[in-house]
Short mmCIF file of C-alpha atoms in Angstrom, two decimals:
data_model
loop_
_atom_site.label_atom_id
_atom_site.label_comp_id
_atom_site.label_asym_id
_atom_site.label_seq_id
_atom_site.Cartn_x
_atom_site.Cartn_y
_atom_site.Cartn_z
CA MET D 1 170.44 135.03 127.93
CA PRO D 2 169.53 137.79 130.41
CA HIS D 3 167.34 136.85 133.35
CA THR D 4 163.81 138.18 133.21
CA PRO D 5 163.03 139.92 136.51
CA GLU D 6 159.66 139.24 138.05
CA PRO D 7 158.12 141.48 140.72
CA ASP D 8 156.81 139.94 143.91
CA ASP D 9 153.18 141.02 143.50
CA GLY D 10 151.39 137.80 144.31
CA LEU D 11 151.44 136.32 140.81
CA ASP D 12 151.68 132.58 140.36
CA SER D 13 155.41 132.11 139.81
CA THR D 14 154.88 128.70 138.21
CA ALA D 15 153.05 130.14 135.19
CA PRO D 16 155.28 131.74 132.55
CA PRO D 17 154.41 135.41 132.03
CA PRO D 18 152.66 136.35 128.78
CA PRO D 19 154.47 138.40 126.11
CA VAL D 20 152.85 141.64 127.29
CA PHE D 21 154.61 141.22 130.63
CA HIS D 22 157.96 141.52 128.88
CA VAL D 23 156.69 144.43 126.79
CA GLU D 24 155.68 146.26 129.96
CA GLN D 25 159.10 145.61 131.43
CA ALA D 26 160.76 147.04 128.33
CA LEU D 27 158.57 150.14 128.44
CA LEU D 28 159.15 150.74 132.14
CA GLY D 29 162.87 150.19 131.67
CA ALA D 30 162.93 152.77 128.88
CA LEU D 31 161.11 155.33 131.00
CA LEU D 32 163.28 154.67 134.02
CA LEU D 33 166.41 155.08 131.93
CA ASP D 34 165.18 158.12 129.99
CA PRO D 35 162.29 159.70 131.95
CA HIS D 36 161.75 162.40 129.33
CA ARG D 37 160.45 159.72 126.94
CA ALA D 38 157.24 159.63 129.00
CA ASP D 39 156.25 162.80 127.12
CA ASP D 40 156.23 160.78 123.88
CA VAL D 41 154.04 157.99 125.27
CA SER D 42 150.28 158.32 124.83
CA GLY D 43 147.21 156.10 124.87
CA ILE D 44 147.93 154.32 128.15
CA ALA D 45 147.40 154.87 131.87
CA ALA D 46 148.36 152.98 134.99
CA ASP D 47 145.42 150.59 134.59
CA SER D 48 146.67 149.64 131.13
CA PHE D 49 149.31 147.40 132.74
CA SER D 50 148.72 143.75 133.52
CA THR D 51 150.19 143.69 137.05
CA ALA D 52 149.78 145.91 140.09
CA ALA D 53 153.56 146.35 140.36
CA HIS D 54 153.91 147.65 136.82
CA ALA D 55 150.88 149.91 137.24
CA ALA D 56 152.36 151.41 140.41
CA LEU D 57 155.72 152.00 138.75
CA TYR D 58 154.19 153.66 135.72
CA ASN D 59 152.01 155.87 137.89
CA ALA D 60 155.07 156.96 139.87
CA ILE D 61 157.08 157.65 136.71
CA ILE D 62 154.45 159.92 135.15
CA THR D 63 153.54 161.77 138.36
CA LEU D 64 156.99 162.58 139.72
CA PRO D 65 158.82 165.62 138.30
CA ARG D 66 161.35 164.74 135.60
CA PRO D 67 164.95 164.66 136.85
CA ASP D 68 167.75 166.66 135.30
CA PRO D 69 169.23 164.39 132.59
CA ALA D 70 172.81 165.00 133.65
CA ALA D 71 172.07 164.40 137.32
CA HIS D 72 170.00 161.32 136.49
CA ALA D 73 172.94 159.81 134.60
CA ARG D 74 175.17 160.10 137.68
CA SER D 75 172.72 159.30 140.49
CA THR D 76 169.96 156.87 141.41
CA GLU D 77 168.13 159.49 143.44
CA TRP D 78 165.18 159.71 141.03
CA LEU D 79 164.92 155.92 140.74
CA ASP D 80 164.79 155.72 144.53
CA ARG D 81 161.96 158.26 144.57
CA VAL D 82 160.07 156.25 141.93
CA LEU D 83 160.48 153.10 144.01
CA ALA D 84 159.34 154.82 147.20
CA THR D 85 156.27 156.27 145.47
CA ALA D 86 155.37 152.95 143.83
CA ARG D 87 155.73 151.11 147.12
CA GLU D 88 152.88 153.17 148.51
CA GLN D 89 150.63 151.14 146.20
CA THR D 90 152.57 147.86 145.92
CA ARG D 91 154.80 147.05 148.87
CA GLY D 92 156.43 144.01 147.25
CA LEU D 93 158.58 146.06 144.87
CA THR D 94 162.35 146.00 145.39
CA ALA D 95 165.20 148.20 144.30
CA ALA D 96 166.73 145.20 142.53
CA TYR D 97 163.64 144.85 140.35
CA VAL D 98 163.64 148.54 139.43
CA HIS D 99 167.30 148.44 138.41
CA ALA D 100 166.80 145.16 136.56
CA LEU D 101 164.08 146.78 134.43
CA VAL D 102 166.63 149.23 133.10
CA GLN D 103 168.93 146.36 132.19
CA VAL D 104 166.33 144.32 130.27
CA CYS D 105 165.12 147.17 128.07
CA PRO D 106 166.46 146.48 124.54
CA TRP D 107 166.08 149.99 123.08
CA PRO D 108 164.81 152.94 125.14
CA SER D 109 164.14 154.77 121.88
CA HIS D 110 161.41 152.20 121.15
CA ALA D 111 159.32 153.35 124.13
CA ARG D 112 156.49 154.60 121.92
CA ALA D 113 156.22 151.22 120.17
CA TYR D 114 156.22 149.40 123.51
CA ALA D 115 153.43 151.68 124.74
CA ARG D 116 151.37 150.90 121.65
CA MET D 117 151.71 147.18 122.40
CA VAL D 118 150.63 147.72 126.01
CA GLU D 119 147.65 149.71 124.75
CA ALA D 120 146.68 146.90 122.36
CA GLU D 121 146.79 144.26 125.07
CA HIS D 122 144.80 146.47 127.42
CA ALA D 123 142.17 146.84 124.70
CA ARG D 124 141.94 143.05 124.48
CA ARG D 125 141.43 142.77 128.25
CA ARG D 126 138.80 145.50 128.26
CA LEU D 127 136.87 143.79 125.47
CA ARG D 128 137.04 140.42 127.14
CA THR D 129 135.87 141.88 130.46
CA ALA D 130 132.92 143.70 128.89
CA ALA D 131 131.87 140.58 126.96
CA GLY D 132 132.11 138.51 130.12
CA ARG D 133 129.85 140.93 131.98
CA LEU D 134 127.24 140.58 129.25
CA VAL D 135 127.32 136.78 129.47
CA ARG D 136 127.08 136.82 133.28
CA THR D 137 124.18 139.26 133.17
CA VAL D 138 122.20 137.03 130.83
CA ARG D 139 122.82 134.04 133.07
CA ASP D 140 121.82 135.85 136.27
CA PRO D 141 118.49 134.32 137.40
CA SER D 142 117.95 136.96 140.07
CA LEU D 143 117.32 139.87 137.69
CA PRO D 144 113.68 141.00 137.72
CA HIS D 145 113.96 142.57 134.26
CA PRO D 146 116.76 140.73 132.46
CA VAL D 147 116.23 142.12 128.94
CA PRO D 148 116.76 145.85 129.71
CA THR D 149 119.72 144.97 131.93
CA ALA D 150 121.27 142.78 129.24
CA LEU D 151 120.78 145.50 126.64
CA THR D 152 122.51 147.99 128.93
CA GLU D 153 125.50 145.66 129.15
CA ALA D 154 125.39 145.21 125.37
CA ASP D 155 125.55 148.99 124.99
CA ALA D 156 128.53 149.12 127.35
CA LEU D 157 130.24 146.42 125.29
CA ALA D 158 129.55 148.34 122.08
CA ALA D 159 131.01 151.48 123.66
CA VAL D 160 134.23 149.60 124.43
CA VAL D 161 134.37 148.41 120.82
CA ASP D 162 133.88 151.99 119.60
CA ASP D 163 136.68 153.26 121.82
CA ILE D 164 139.05 150.55 120.61
CA ALA D 165 138.12 151.41 117.02
CA HIS D 166 139.04 155.03 117.74
CA ARG D 167 142.41 153.96 119.07
CA PHE D 168 142.99 151.31 116.40
CA PRO D 169 140.99 152.28 113.30
CA PRO D 170 140.03 149.08 111.45
CA ARG D 171 142.05 148.24 108.38
CA ALA D 172 140.88 146.10 105.47
CA GLY D 173 138.15 143.76 106.67
CA VAL D 174 140.20 140.87 108.03
CA LEU D 175 137.96 138.86 110.33
CA PRO D 176 139.38 136.98 113.32
CA ARG D 177 140.26 133.41 112.48
CA THR D 178 139.29 132.27 115.98
CA THR D 179 136.91 129.34 116.19
CA THR D 180 133.93 130.63 118.16
CA PRO D 181 131.59 128.44 120.18
CA PRO D 182 128.31 127.48 118.47
CA PRO D 183 125.05 128.71 119.95
CA VAL D 184 124.31 126.70 123.05
CA ALA D 185 120.93 124.98 122.90
CA ARG D 186 120.19 125.55 126.56
CA GLU D 187 117.18 123.86 128.10
CA HIS D 188 114.89 126.56 129.46
CA ALA D 189 112.55 125.33 132.14
CA GLU D 190 109.53 127.21 130.81
CA ALA D 191 110.44 127.75 127.16
CA GLY D 192 108.82 124.61 125.77
CA GLU D 193 105.56 125.15 127.61
CA GLU D 194 105.35 128.82 126.60
CA GLU D 195 106.02 127.96 122.98
CA GLN D 196 103.29 125.30 123.07
CA LEU D 197 100.82 127.80 124.53
CA LEU D 198 101.72 130.28 121.81
CA LEU D 199 101.20 127.72 119.05
CA ALA D 200 97.85 126.69 120.52
CA ALA D 201 96.73 130.32 120.85
CA ALA D 202 97.75 131.04 117.27
CA THR D 203 95.87 127.97 116.06
CA ALA D 204 92.74 129.03 117.92
CA TYR D 205 92.97 132.71 116.92
CA PRO D 206 94.86 132.83 113.60
CA THR D 207 93.77 136.41 112.89
CA GLY D 208 96.21 137.51 115.58
CA ILE D 209 99.23 136.04 113.80
CA ASP D 210 99.60 139.15 111.65
CA SER D 211 100.00 141.30 114.78
CA VAL D 212 103.20 139.48 115.79
CA ARG D 213 105.05 139.55 112.50
CA TRP D 214 108.15 140.52 114.48
CA LEU D 215 108.34 136.95 115.81
CA LEU D 216 110.47 134.55 113.75
CA ALA D 217 110.74 130.79 113.77
CA ASP D 218 114.38 131.17 114.81
CA ASP D 219 113.19 132.58 118.13
CA PHE D 220 111.86 129.17 119.21
CA THR D 221 114.03 126.83 121.27
CA VAL D 222 112.40 123.56 120.13
CA PRO D 223 112.85 122.68 116.42
CA LEU D 224 109.36 121.14 116.15
CA HIS D 225 107.82 124.31 117.56
CA ALA D 226 109.76 126.44 115.09
CA GLY D 227 108.49 124.28 112.24
CA LEU D 228 104.90 124.50 113.44
CA TRP D 229 105.19 128.28 113.59
CA HIS D 230 106.29 128.18 109.94
CA CYS D 231 103.16 126.14 109.21
CA LEU D 232 100.88 128.58 111.01
CA THR D 233 102.31 131.68 109.34
CA ALA D 234 102.20 130.01 105.93
CA LEU D 235 98.54 129.02 106.29
CA ALA D 236 97.63 132.50 107.54
CA ARG D 237 99.53 134.13 104.69
CA ARG D 238 97.72 131.97 102.15
CA GLN D 239 94.40 132.73 103.93
CA GLU D 240 93.64 129.03 104.25
CA PRO D 241 91.66 127.48 107.13
CA VAL D 242 93.65 127.16 110.35
CA ASP D 243 92.88 124.54 112.98
CA PRO D 244 94.86 121.69 114.57
CA VAL D 245 94.14 119.32 111.67
CA THR D 246 95.16 121.73 108.89
CA VAL D 247 98.33 122.65 110.80
CA LEU D 248 99.14 118.94 111.25
CA TRP D 249 98.67 118.34 107.54
CA GLU D 250 100.93 121.29 106.69
CA ALA D 251 103.51 119.90 109.10
CA GLN D 252 103.44 116.56 107.29
CA GLN D 253 103.94 118.28 103.94
CA ARG D 254 107.01 120.01 105.36
CA GLY D 255 108.48 116.81 106.77
CA LEU D 256 108.18 117.91 110.38
CA LEU D 257 106.84 114.52 111.48
CA ASP D 258 109.79 112.60 110.03
CA ASN D 259 111.72 112.89 113.29
CA GLY D 260 109.26 110.69 115.14
CA SER D 261 106.80 113.29 116.38
CA GLU D 262 103.45 111.68 117.12
CA PRO D 263 100.54 113.22 115.18
CA GLY D 264 98.26 112.73 118.15
CA GLU D 265 100.60 114.64 120.45
CA VAL D 266 100.80 117.51 117.97
CA LEU D 267 97.00 117.67 117.77
CA ARG D 268 96.64 117.71 121.55
CA MET D 269 99.25 120.44 121.88
CA LEU D 270 97.54 122.68 119.32
CA ALA D 271 94.09 122.14 120.84
CA GLU D 272 94.84 123.57 124.30
CA PRO D 273 95.03 127.39 123.98
CA ALA D 274 95.52 129.63 127.01
CA GLY D 275 96.33 133.31 126.95
CA SER D 276 96.89 135.63 124.02
CA ILE D 277 99.22 135.38 121.05
CA GLU D 278 100.83 138.71 121.89
CA HIS D 279 101.57 137.69 125.49
CA TRP D 280 103.30 134.42 124.67
CA SER D 281 105.03 135.87 121.60
CA GLU D 282 106.73 138.49 123.77
CA HIS D 283 107.92 135.79 126.16
CA VAL D 284 109.41 133.78 123.30
CA LEU D 285 111.07 136.83 121.79
CA GLU D 286 112.57 137.99 125.09
CA ARG D 287 114.12 134.58 125.67
CA SER D 288 115.47 134.61 122.13
CA LEU D 289 117.04 138.04 122.71
CA LEU D 290 118.77 136.79 125.85
CA ASP D 291 120.09 133.72 124.04
CA VAL D 292 121.44 135.88 121.20
CA ALA D 293 123.05 138.25 123.71
CA GLU D 294 124.73 135.36 125.51
CA HIS D 295 126.09 133.87 122.30
CA THR D 296 127.30 137.29 121.14
CA GLY D 297 129.17 137.76 124.40
CA GLN D 298 130.70 134.30 124.09
CA ARG D 299 131.84 135.00 120.52
CA ILE D 300 133.52 138.26 121.51
CA GLU D 301 135.08 136.60 124.55
CA ALA D 302 136.57 133.99 122.23
CA TYR D 303 137.94 136.67 119.89
CA ALA D 304 139.46 138.64 122.77
CA GLY D 305 140.87 135.50 124.34
CA ASP D 306 142.90 134.68 121.23
CA PRO D 307 146.23 136.57 121.38
CA ALA D 308 146.71 136.07 117.64
CA ASN D 309 143.95 138.60 116.90
CA THR D 310 145.03 142.19 116.38
CA PRO D 311 142.95 145.08 117.76
CA PHE D 312 141.79 145.74 114.20
CA GLN D 313 140.47 142.19 113.92
CA LEU D 314 138.85 142.42 117.34
CA VAL D 315 136.92 145.51 116.29
CA ILE D 316 135.68 143.94 113.07
CA GLY D 317 134.76 140.63 114.70
CA ALA D 318 133.02 142.28 117.65
CA ARG D 319 130.99 144.59 115.44
CA ARG D 320 129.89 141.68 113.27
CA ALA D 321 128.78 139.83 116.40
CA LEU D 322 126.91 142.83 117.83
CA VAL D 323 124.81 143.05 114.67
CA ASP D 324 122.90 139.97 115.84
CA ILE D 325 121.84 141.72 119.05
CA ALA D 326 120.84 144.84 117.14
CA ALA D 327 118.56 142.83 114.84
CA VAL D 328 116.62 141.06 117.58
CA ARG D 329 116.62 144.21 119.70
CA THR D 330 114.78 146.09 116.96
CA ARG D 331 112.12 143.41 116.85
CA TRP D 332 111.82 143.45 120.65
CA GLN D 333 111.28 147.22 120.59
CA HIS D 334 108.53 146.81 118.00
CA ALA D 335 106.92 144.11 120.11
CA THR D 336 107.02 145.96 123.44
CA GLY D 337 106.94 149.57 122.29
CA ALA D 338 110.18 150.13 124.17
CA THR D 339 112.37 152.68 122.44
CA PRO D 340 115.24 153.62 124.76
CA PRO D 341 117.27 156.75 124.01
CA GLN D 342 119.91 156.29 121.36
CA ARG D 343 123.27 155.31 122.76
CA ARG D 344 125.85 158.07 122.75
CA ARG D 345 129.35 156.99 121.93
CA PRO D 346 131.70 158.23 124.61
CA ALA D 347 135.00 159.88 123.81
CA PRO D 348 138.18 157.92 124.62
CA THR D 349 139.03 158.05 128.29
CA THR D 350 142.83 157.84 128.32
CA ARG D 351 144.13 158.91 124.93
CA ALA D 352 145.10 162.56 125.06
CA GLY D 353 145.64 162.97 121.35
CA PRO D 354 144.98 161.29 118.01
CA PRO D 355 146.16 157.74 117.21
CA THR D 356 149.90 157.39 117.42
CA THR D 357 150.67 155.48 114.24
CA ARG D 358 150.93 156.74 110.68
CA ALA D 359 148.38 154.15 109.60
CA ALA D 360 145.93 155.49 112.15
CA HIS D 361 146.50 159.08 110.98
CA ALA D 362 145.94 158.01 107.40
CA ALA D 363 142.76 156.17 108.36
CA ARG D 364 141.41 159.23 110.15
CA ALA D 365 142.24 161.41 107.18
CA THR D 366 140.20 159.21 104.84
CA GLY D 367 137.32 158.88 107.29
CA ALA D 368 137.85 155.12 107.71
CA THR D 369 137.34 155.13 111.43
CA ARG D 370 134.73 152.45 111.62
#
């Protein structure tokens, strides 16, 4: 079995390299052996590679003038120039590694297929990075206006999904089989109190409930509070009297007190209004939006972290997940009157031409690009 060369670029030598590492080696070996094949490779750039050494070598290969094929077959002059150019970015490269890449390439004629694999893995990394940024943004306690910032990151994530869909048009709707994490019931320091104040305000001023129809019971973090909101909206819809006692009775009819909730505590909570329904409803909805955004980012991170998922599956799974943000975002815009400009989908940044596979061409021809 041939030895797999590994560049000295600071990687942990104890961890076995992932499959894409070997794919990158095969692609680089093909291009080093037959430099003219770089003209047939599209959809990737230097940052598409998983290591700095491979990125530097690819950048050198595509920037240096092509050697004469006959001269290249007899001399290592062009390989030496590639090595010298790559060393300007990654000093750990050796001539032995460059020559070993040529030896480990199975079929130089498969360079285009290797490039497609590198492109697919780069798409996975891009998606995972964008989803991670969304999750970190939601969790950042220092942001003065977390919702607009989180929505900006959600738009950036959606743009990455769109670009991947352009490169890998989705096939028949095969969802990722990855097990995604369930929504995390995080304890918010102020959520419970704000929800209680909202319920009390709605009990005291039930005519205002109709003005916050964009608020749903699912937006509450405490199950009892969500159930009481159901009670309040039901009583208001039926135009029945609303006060702490009638809400408590409705809660009993719905089985909300079966979990041990004390009737007296419920009455006291509903009898202490402070502030307006609209004010506290917006607070509850904003927190719900952030929770949905965090869970969406976690789902997409899980999809992108599973190497068994194809780019087609990643696109479908990510778009399904982003629907949840879109739904709560629409309600948030209704609540706050915020209507940001519609997101423009950017054109691909590195692909110079149309998708490189026949399947992709066929998908574009039938309009199945989403």
